[in-house]
Tab-separated table of C-alpha atoms and ligand atoms in Angstrom:
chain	number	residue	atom	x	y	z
A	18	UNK	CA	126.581	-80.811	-97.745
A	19	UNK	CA	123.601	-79.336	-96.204
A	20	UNK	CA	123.361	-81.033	-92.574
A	21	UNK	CA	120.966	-79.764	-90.161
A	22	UNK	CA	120.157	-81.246	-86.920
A	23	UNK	CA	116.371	-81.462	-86.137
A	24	UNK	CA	114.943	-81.408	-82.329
A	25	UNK	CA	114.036	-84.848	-81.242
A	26	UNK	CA	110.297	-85.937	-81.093
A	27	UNK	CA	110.051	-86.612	-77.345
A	28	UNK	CA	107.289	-89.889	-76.105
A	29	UNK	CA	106.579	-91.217	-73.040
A	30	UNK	CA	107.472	-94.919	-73.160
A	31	UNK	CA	103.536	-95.688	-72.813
A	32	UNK	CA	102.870	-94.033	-75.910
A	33	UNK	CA	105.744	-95.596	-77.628
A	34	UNK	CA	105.238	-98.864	-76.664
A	35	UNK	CA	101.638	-98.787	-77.538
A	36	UNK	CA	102.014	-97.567	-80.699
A	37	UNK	CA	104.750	-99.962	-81.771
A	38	UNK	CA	102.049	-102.973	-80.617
A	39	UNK	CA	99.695	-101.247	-82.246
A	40	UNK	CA	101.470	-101.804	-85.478
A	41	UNK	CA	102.807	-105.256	-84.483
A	42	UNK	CA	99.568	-106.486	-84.358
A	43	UNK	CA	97.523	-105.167	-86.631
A	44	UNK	CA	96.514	-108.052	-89.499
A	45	UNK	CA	98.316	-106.150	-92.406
A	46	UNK	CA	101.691	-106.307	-90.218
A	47	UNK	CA	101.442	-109.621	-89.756
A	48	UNK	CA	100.409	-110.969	-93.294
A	49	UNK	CA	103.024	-108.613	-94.554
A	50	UNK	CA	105.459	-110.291	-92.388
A	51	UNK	CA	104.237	-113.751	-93.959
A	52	UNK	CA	104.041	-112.550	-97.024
A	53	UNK	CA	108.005	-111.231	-96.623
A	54	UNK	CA	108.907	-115.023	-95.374
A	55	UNK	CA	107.449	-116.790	-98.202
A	56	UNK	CA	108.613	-114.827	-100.696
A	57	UNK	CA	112.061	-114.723	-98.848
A	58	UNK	CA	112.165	-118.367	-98.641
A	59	UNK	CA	111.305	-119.138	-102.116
A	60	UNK	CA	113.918	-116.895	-103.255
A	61	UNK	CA	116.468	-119.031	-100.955
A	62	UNK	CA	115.323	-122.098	-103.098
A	63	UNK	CA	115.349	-120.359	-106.191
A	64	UNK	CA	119.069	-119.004	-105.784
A	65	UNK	CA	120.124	-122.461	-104.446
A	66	UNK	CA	118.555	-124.063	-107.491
A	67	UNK	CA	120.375	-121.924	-109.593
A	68	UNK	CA	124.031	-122.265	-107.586
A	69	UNK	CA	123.900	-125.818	-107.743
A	70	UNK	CA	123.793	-125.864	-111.613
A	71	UNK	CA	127.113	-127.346	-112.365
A	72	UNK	CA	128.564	-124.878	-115.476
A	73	UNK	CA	128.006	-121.561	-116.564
A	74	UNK	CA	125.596	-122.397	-119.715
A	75	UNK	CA	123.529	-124.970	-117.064
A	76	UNK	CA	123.316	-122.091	-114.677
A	77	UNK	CA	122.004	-119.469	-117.207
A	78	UNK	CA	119.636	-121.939	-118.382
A	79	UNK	CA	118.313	-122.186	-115.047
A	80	UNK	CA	118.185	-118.531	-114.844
A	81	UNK	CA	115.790	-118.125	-117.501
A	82	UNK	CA	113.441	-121.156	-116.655
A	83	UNK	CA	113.511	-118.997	-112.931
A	84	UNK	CA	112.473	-116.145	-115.343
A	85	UNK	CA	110.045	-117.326	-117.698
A	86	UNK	CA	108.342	-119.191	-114.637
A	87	UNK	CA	108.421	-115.914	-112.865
A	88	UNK	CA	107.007	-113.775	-116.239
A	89	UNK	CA	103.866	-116.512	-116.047
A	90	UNK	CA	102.108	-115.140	-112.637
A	91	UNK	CA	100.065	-112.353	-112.722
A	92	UNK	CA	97.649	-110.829	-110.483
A	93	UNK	CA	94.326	-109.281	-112.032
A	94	UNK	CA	92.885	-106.107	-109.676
A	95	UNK	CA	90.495	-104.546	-111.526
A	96	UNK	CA	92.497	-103.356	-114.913
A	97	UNK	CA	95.209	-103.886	-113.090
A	98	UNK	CA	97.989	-106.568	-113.664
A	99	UNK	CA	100.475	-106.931	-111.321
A	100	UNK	CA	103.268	-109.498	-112.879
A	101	UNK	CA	106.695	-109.154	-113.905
A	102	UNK	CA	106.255	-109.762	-117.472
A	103	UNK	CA	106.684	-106.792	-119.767
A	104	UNK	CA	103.838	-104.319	-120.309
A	105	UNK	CA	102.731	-104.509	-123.691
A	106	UNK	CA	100.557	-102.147	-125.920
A	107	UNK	CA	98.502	-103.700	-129.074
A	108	UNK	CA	101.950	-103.235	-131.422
A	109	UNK	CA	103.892	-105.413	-128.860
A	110	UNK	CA	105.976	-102.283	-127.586
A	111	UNK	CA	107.077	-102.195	-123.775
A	112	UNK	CA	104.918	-99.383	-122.121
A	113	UNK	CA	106.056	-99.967	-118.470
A	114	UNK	CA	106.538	-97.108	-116.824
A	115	UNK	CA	109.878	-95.495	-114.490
A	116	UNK	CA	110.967	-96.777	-111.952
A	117	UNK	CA	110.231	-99.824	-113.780
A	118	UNK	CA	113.043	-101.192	-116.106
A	119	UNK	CA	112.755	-104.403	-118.607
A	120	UNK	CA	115.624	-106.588	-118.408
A	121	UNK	CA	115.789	-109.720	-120.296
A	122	UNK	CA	111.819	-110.793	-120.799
A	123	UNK	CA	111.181	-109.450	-117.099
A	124	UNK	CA	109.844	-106.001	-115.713
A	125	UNK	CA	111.415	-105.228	-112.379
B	1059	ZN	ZN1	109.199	-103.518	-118.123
């Protein structure tokens, strides 16, 4: 294993600290940082919903409504949708593209 030790990147504690509130406060931090709770906290719900399905066939069926639900959003930029339902040409064949992987109706 190739391990190699690189000199440290020396700051005054100034610089640092401006820098790190700098980021803290731009807008984009903190709308990214709401954006990470609400998503966060709707996937808390969504897992609870599907833990408290009482068997096995209840809880997959809850899995796919949580998927199909999921599939339905989109996000139009332009050309541009961003959703996690399959990318589709004109013959119906996936085209999404790596790193991207279709499992089960859904493009994650
Ligand atoms: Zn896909």
């Amino acid at each position: 294993m190739a391990n190699i030790k690189l000199p440290a990147v020396r700051m005054t504690r100034e610089i640092c600290r401006k820098e790190i509130d700098e980021w803290a406060n731009s807008e984009d931090t903190r709308n990214l940082a709401f954006l990470d709770a609400i998503c966060q906290a709707f996937q808390n719900m969504v897992k609870e919903y599907y833990r408290t399905g009482l068997t096995p066939d209840n809880r997959f069926e809850r899995l796919d409504d949580i998927r199909r639900a999921l599939t339905e959003i989109g996000f139009k930029d332009g050309e541009k949708i961003f959703t996690l339902a399959p990318k589709v040409d004109a013959e119906e064949r996936k085209t999404c593209t790596p790193p991207l992987v279709c499992k089960c109706g859904a493009c994650e």
